[in-house]
PDB file of C-alpha atoms in Angstrom:
ATOM      1  CA  MET A 209     -41.933  -5.057 -70.462  1.00 83.00           C
ATOM      2  CA  GLU A 210     -42.821  -1.796 -72.114  1.00 85.00           C
ATOM      3  CA  SER A 211     -45.443  -3.558 -74.264  1.00 91.00           C
ATOM      4  CA  ARG A 212     -47.184  -4.750 -71.073  1.00 93.00           C
ATOM      5  CA  LEU A 213     -47.465  -1.290 -69.519  1.00 94.00           C
ATOM      6  CA  PRO A 214     -50.857   0.413 -69.332  1.00 94.00           C
ATOM      7  CA  ALA A 215     -51.549   3.251 -71.758  1.00 93.00           C
ATOM      8  CA  PRO A 216     -49.674   6.445 -70.804  1.00 92.00           C
ATOM      9  CA  GLY A 217     -52.822   8.093 -69.428  1.00 91.00           C
ATOM     10  CA  ASP A 218     -53.418   5.106 -67.142  1.00 93.00           C
ATOM     11  CA  ARG A 219     -50.002   5.180 -65.497  1.00 94.00           C
ATOM     12  CA  PRO A 220     -49.608   6.693 -62.037  1.00 94.00           C
ATOM     13  CA  THR A 221     -48.056  10.040 -61.286  1.00 96.00           C
ATOM     14  CA  ALA A 222     -45.198  10.065 -58.813  1.00 96.00           C
ATOM     15  CA  ALA A 223     -43.708  12.590 -56.454  1.00 96.00           C
ATOM     16  CA  LEU A 224     -40.014  11.844 -55.948  1.00 94.00           C
ATOM     17  CA  LEU A 225     -38.957  13.344 -52.632  1.00 94.00           C
ATOM     18  CA  PHE A 226     -36.159  13.348 -50.104  1.00 92.00           C
ATOM     19  CA  ALA A 227     -37.654  12.605 -46.691  1.00 92.00           C
ATOM     20  CA  GLY A 228     -36.566  11.442 -43.264  1.00 90.00           C
ATOM     21  CA  ASP A 229     -38.146   8.758 -41.093  1.00 92.00           C
ATOM     22  CA  GLU A 230     -40.767  11.126 -39.678  1.00 94.00           C
ATOM     23  CA  PRO A 231     -41.092  13.820 -42.318  1.00 95.00           C
ATOM     24  CA  GLU A 232     -42.845  17.103 -41.733  1.00 95.00           C
ATOM     25  CA  ASP A 233     -41.582  18.507 -45.012  1.00 93.00           C
ATOM     26  CA  PHE A 234     -40.012  17.076 -48.135  1.00 94.00           C
ATOM     27  CA  ALA A 235     -37.340  18.122 -50.610  1.00 92.00           C
ATOM     28  CA  PRO A 236     -38.789  17.638 -54.094  1.00 93.00           C
ATOM     29  CA  TYR A 237     -36.758  15.905 -56.779  1.00 89.00           C
ATOM     30  CA  ARG A 238     -38.076  15.645 -60.311  1.00 87.00           C
ATOM     31  CA  VAL A 239     -38.992  12.282 -61.843  1.00 89.00           C
ATOM     32  CA  SER A 240     -38.878  14.010 -65.225  1.00 84.00           C
ATOM     33  CA  GLY A 241     -35.238  15.039 -64.914  1.00 77.00           C
ATOM     34  CA  GLU A 242     -32.355  13.487 -66.767  1.00 81.00           C
ATOM     35  CA  GLY A 243     -29.835  11.085 -65.338  1.00 82.00           C
ATOM     36  CA  ALA A 244     -29.300   7.385 -64.814  1.00 84.00           C
ATOM     37  CA  ASN A 245     -30.950   7.580 -61.394  1.00 86.00           C
ATOM     38  CA  LYS A 246     -34.297   8.159 -63.086  1.00 88.00           C
ATOM     39  CA  GLU A 247     -33.912   5.813 -66.044  1.00 90.00           C
ATOM     40  CA  HIS A 248     -36.222   3.217 -64.498  1.00 91.00           C
ATOM     41  CA  PHE A 249     -38.966   5.829 -64.123  1.00 92.00           C
ATOM     42  CA  ARG A 250     -38.586   6.795 -67.780  1.00 91.00           C
ATOM     43  CA  THR A 251     -38.640   3.122 -68.823  1.00 92.00           C
ATOM     44  CA  LEU A 252     -41.923   2.655 -66.980  1.00 94.00           C
ATOM     45  CA  GLY A 253     -43.376   5.933 -68.271  1.00 93.00           C
ATOM     46  CA  ILE A 254     -44.050   7.337 -64.806  1.00 93.00           C
ATOM     47  CA  SER A 255     -45.355  10.903 -64.909  1.00 93.00           C
ATOM     48  CA  ASP A 256     -43.866  13.599 -62.699  1.00 94.00           C
ATOM     49  CA  ALA A 257     -46.588  14.730 -60.272  1.00 95.00           C
ATOM     50  CA  PHE A 258     -44.919  18.133 -60.000  1.00 93.00           C
ATOM     51  CA  GLU A 259     -45.066  18.814 -63.737  1.00 92.00           C
ATOM     52  CA  GLY A 260     -46.807  22.140 -64.325  1.00 91.00           C
ATOM     53  CA  THR A 261     -47.235  22.911 -60.615  1.00 91.00           C
ATOM     54  CA  GLY A 262     -44.423  25.408 -60.185  1.00 86.00           C
ATOM     55  CA  VAL A 263     -42.591  23.114 -57.759  1.00 87.00           C
ATOM     56  CA  GLU A 264     -38.963  23.086 -58.787  1.00 80.00           C
ATOM     57  CA  GLY A 265     -36.457  20.283 -58.482  1.00 76.00           C
ATOM     58  CA  TYR A 266     -34.186  19.682 -55.508  1.00 70.00           C
ATOM     59  CA  SER A 267     -31.602  22.367 -56.224  1.00 61.00           C
ATOM     60  CA  GLY A 268     -34.093  25.054 -57.203  1.00 58.00           C
ATOM     61  CA  SER A 269     -36.810  24.669 -54.657  1.00 64.00           C
ATOM     62  CA  GLU A 270     -37.614  25.013 -51.033  1.00 82.00           C
ATOM     63  CA  ALA A 271     -39.082  22.106 -49.132  1.00 90.00           C
ATOM     64  CA  VAL A 272     -42.717  21.222 -49.716  1.00 93.00           C
ATOM     65  CA  ASP A 273     -45.118  20.462 -46.896  1.00 95.00           C
ATOM     66  CA  TYR A 274     -48.132  18.193 -46.603  1.00 97.00           C
ATOM     67  CA  GLU A 275     -50.455  20.983 -47.758  1.00 96.00           C
ATOM     68  CA  THR A 276     -48.520  21.270 -51.031  1.00 94.00           C
ATOM     69  CA  LEU A 277     -48.537  17.505 -51.465  1.00 96.00           C
ATOM     70  CA  LEU A 278     -52.303  17.475 -50.924  1.00 97.00           C
ATOM     71  CA  GLU A 279     -52.715  20.110 -53.644  1.00 96.00           C
ATOM     72  CA  VAL A 280     -50.668  17.991 -56.056  1.00 96.00           C
ATOM     73  CA  ASP A 281     -52.031  14.686 -54.640  1.00 97.00           C
ATOM     74  CA  PRO A 282     -49.699  12.309 -56.495  1.00 97.00           C
ATOM     75  CA  ASP A 283     -50.732   8.725 -57.182  1.00 97.00           C
ATOM     76  CA  SER A 284     -47.485   7.499 -55.625  1.00 97.00           C
ATOM     77  CA  LEU A 285     -44.765   8.768 -53.311  1.00 97.00           C
ATOM     78  CA  LEU A 286     -41.141   7.760 -53.939  1.00 95.00           C
ATOM     79  CA  LEU A 287     -39.130   8.691 -50.867  1.00 94.00           C
ATOM     80  CA  ARG A 288     -35.361   8.823 -51.035  1.00 90.00           C
ATOM     81  CA  TYR A 289     -32.965   8.401 -48.053  1.00 85.00           C
ATOM     82  CA  HIS A 290     -34.409   4.987 -47.219  1.00 81.00           C
ATOM     83  CA  GLY A 291     -32.265   2.675 -49.348  1.00 74.00           C
ATOM     84  CA  ASN A 292     -30.595   1.227 -46.269  1.00 81.00           C
ATOM     85  CA  LYS A 293     -33.937  -0.073 -44.975  1.00 86.00           C
ATOM     86  CA  THR A 294     -35.804  -3.218 -45.882  1.00 87.00           C
ATOM     87  CA  ARG A 295     -39.357  -2.779 -47.115  1.00 87.00           C
ATOM     88  CA  ALA A 296     -40.566  -3.888 -43.652  1.00 93.00           C
ATOM     89  CA  GLU A 297     -38.388  -1.305 -41.888  1.00 93.00           C
ATOM     90  CA  PHE A 298     -39.606   1.388 -44.267  1.00 92.00           C
ATOM     91  CA  GLU A 299     -43.213   0.346 -43.529  1.00 93.00           C
ATOM     92  CA  THR A 300     -42.780   0.510 -39.746  1.00 94.00           C
ATOM     93  CA  THR A 301     -41.041   3.887 -39.798  1.00 94.00           C
ATOM     94  CA  THR A 302     -41.872   6.289 -42.597  1.00 95.00           C
ATOM     95  CA  VAL A 303     -44.987   4.693 -44.097  1.00 96.00           C
ATOM     96  CA  SER A 304     -46.504   4.302 -40.640  1.00 97.00           C
ATOM     97  CA  TYR A 305     -45.632   7.875 -39.671  1.00 97.00           C
ATOM     98  CA  VAL A 306     -47.035   9.456 -42.846  1.00 97.00           C
ATOM     99  CA  GLY A 307     -50.107   7.206 -42.674  1.00 97.00           C
ATOM    100  CA  GLU A 308     -50.871   8.401 -39.151  1.00 97.00           C
ATOM    101  CA  HIS A 309     -50.136  12.058 -39.905  1.00 98.00           C
ATOM    102  CA  GLU A 310     -53.256  14.246 -39.921  1.00 97.00           C
ATOM    103  CA  LEU A 311     -52.591  15.527 -43.453  1.00 97.00           C
ATOM    104  CA  GLY A 312     -50.382  12.733 -44.792  1.00 97.00           C
ATOM    105  CA  SER A 313     -53.142  10.205 -44.220  1.00 98.00           C
ATOM    106  CA  ARG A 314     -55.332  12.127 -46.695  1.00 98.00           C
ATOM    107  CA  LEU A 315     -52.912  11.691 -49.614  1.00 98.00           C
ATOM    108  CA  SER A 316     -54.151   9.326 -52.333  1.00 98.00           C
ATOM    109  CA  ALA A 317     -50.750   7.626 -52.470  1.00 98.00           C
ATOM    110  CA  VAL A 318     -50.956   6.866 -48.745  1.00 98.00           C
ATOM    111  CA  ARG A 319     -54.589   5.711 -48.826  1.00 97.00           C
ATOM    112  CA  ASN A 320     -53.844   3.427 -51.798  1.00 96.00           C
ATOM    113  CA  GLY A 321     -50.644   1.924 -50.393  1.00 96.00           C
ATOM    114  CA  MET A 322     -48.455   3.527 -53.045  1.00 96.00           C
ATOM    115  CA  MET A 323     -45.494   4.711 -50.946  1.00 96.00           C
ATOM    116  CA  PHE A 324     -42.107   3.346 -51.974  1.00 94.00           C
ATOM    117  CA  ARG A 325     -38.483   3.795 -51.078  1.00 91.00           C
ATOM    118  CA  GLY A 326     -37.056   6.103 -53.717  1.00 86.00           C
ATOM    119  CA  SER A 327     -34.233   4.778 -55.803  1.00 79.00           C
ATOM    120  CA  PRO A 328     -30.595   5.657 -55.130  1.00 79.00           C
ATOM    121  CA  ILE A 329     -28.992   8.703 -56.679  1.00 80.00           C
ATOM    122  CA  TYR A 330     -26.130   6.679 -58.150  1.00 81.00           C
ATOM    123  CA  CYS A 331     -27.579   3.895 -60.237  1.00 79.00           C
ATOM    124  CA  GLY A 332     -25.845   1.958 -62.988  1.00 83.00           C
ATOM    125  CA  PRO A 333     -27.312  -0.361 -65.624  1.00 86.00           C
ATOM    126  CA  LEU A 334     -27.399  -3.481 -63.438  1.00 88.00           C
ATOM    127  CA  HIS A 335     -28.965  -1.694 -60.498  1.00 87.00           C
ATOM    128  CA  ASN A 336     -31.415  -0.163 -62.942  1.00 89.00           C
ATOM    129  CA  LEU A 337     -32.756  -3.651 -63.770  1.00 91.00           C
ATOM    130  CA  PHE A 338     -33.616  -4.200 -60.122  1.00 90.00           C
ATOM    131  CA  MET A 339     -35.213  -0.750 -59.874  1.00 90.00           C
ATOM    132  CA  ILE A 340     -37.350  -1.386 -62.966  1.00 92.00           C
ATOM    133  CA  GLU A 341     -38.485  -4.636 -61.383  1.00 93.00           C
ATOM    134  CA  ARG A 342     -39.207  -2.989 -58.009  1.00 91.00           C
ATOM    135  CA  TYR A 343     -41.295  -0.199 -59.475  1.00 93.00           C
ATOM    136  CA  ALA A 344     -43.004  -2.295 -62.161  1.00 94.00           C
ATOM    137  CA  THR A 345     -44.292  -4.781 -59.587  1.00 94.00           C
ATOM    138  CA  GLY A 346     -45.090  -2.054 -57.048  1.00 93.00           C
ATOM    139  CA  LEU A 347     -46.782   0.459 -59.330  1.00 94.00           C
ATOM    140  CA  PHE A 348     -48.436  -2.056 -61.676  1.00 94.00           C
ATOM    141  CA  PRO A 349     -49.180  -5.087 -59.471  1.00 92.00           C
ATOM    142  CA  GLU A 350     -52.056  -6.247 -61.695  1.00 92.00           C
ATOM    143  CA  THR A 351     -49.792  -6.321 -64.753  1.00 93.00           C
ATOM    144  CA  PHE A 352     -46.473  -7.540 -63.348  1.00 94.00           C
ATOM    145  CA  THR A 353     -47.515 -10.397 -61.095  1.00 90.00           C
ATOM    146  CA  GLU A 354     -44.377 -12.527 -61.340  1.00 87.00           C
ATOM    147  CA  ASP A 355     -41.799 -12.381 -58.532  1.00 81.00           C
ATOM    148  CA  ARG A 356     -38.890 -11.751 -60.859  1.00 90.00           C
ATOM    149  CA  LEU A 357     -38.971  -9.938 -64.165  1.00 91.00           C
ATOM    150  CA  PHE A 358     -35.531 -11.010 -65.355  1.00 90.00           C
ATOM    151  CA  ASP A 359     -33.353 -14.096 -65.069  1.00 91.00           C
ATOM    152  CA  ARG A 360     -30.781 -13.494 -62.350  1.00 91.00           C
ATOM    153  CA  GLN A 361     -28.660 -16.482 -63.362  1.00 92.00           C
ATOM    154  CA  ARG A 362     -28.473 -15.280 -66.969  1.00 91.00           C
ATOM    155  CA  LEU A 363     -27.474 -11.821 -65.727  1.00 91.00           C
ATOM    156  CA  ALA A 364     -24.803 -13.336 -63.460  1.00 91.00           C
ATOM    157  CA  ASP A 365     -23.469 -15.413 -66.355  1.00 91.00           C
ATOM    158  CA  ILE A 366     -23.223 -12.334 -68.560  1.00 89.00           C
ATOM    159  CA  VAL A 367     -21.440 -10.343 -65.841  1.00 89.00           C
ATOM    160  CA  THR A 368     -18.982 -13.123 -64.964  1.00 90.00           C
ATOM    161  CA  GLY A 369     -18.321 -14.143 -68.552  1.00 88.00           C
ATOM    162  CA  GLY A 370     -20.096 -17.454 -68.122  1.00 77.00           C
ATOM    163  CA  ASP A 371     -22.518 -16.642 -70.937  1.00 62.00           C
ATOM    164  CA  GLN A 372     -21.145 -17.773 -74.263  1.00 63.00           C
ATOM    165  CA  SER A 373     -24.187 -16.989 -76.438  1.00 60.00           C
TER     166      SER A 373
END
């Protein structure tokens, strides 16, 4: 997969944020931070939109508003607290709300359809495969056109001991 990714300068920036269904402000969380819950972002070489802006991570920062997001203008928005929703439910709640917001509608990520449910905080290696697939196909749709980027049956066989290779 990594060999198929665009050059680092051609990859989108992302703002990873905690946000409710109808957000008026957002709690920033850093894509560039350590931890298994960001491994898929590192694998895909996603740049942290807040890098060099003075916006701190979740524990060291106050909420950011739409004005701050417009100043940063990330290529994509990754919104946490929506893992219990389907993509369709996320679209009809949060994406719709931000898209109709006076300032939110001006964000490049919103105009370009680059709003995604942020990944869970607790993410192990198997879940990470699904997150890599979700973000690879969402952030790089021209490159990763296939529906599935890994063989689910092979993965199941490995997990259950059915794989003898």
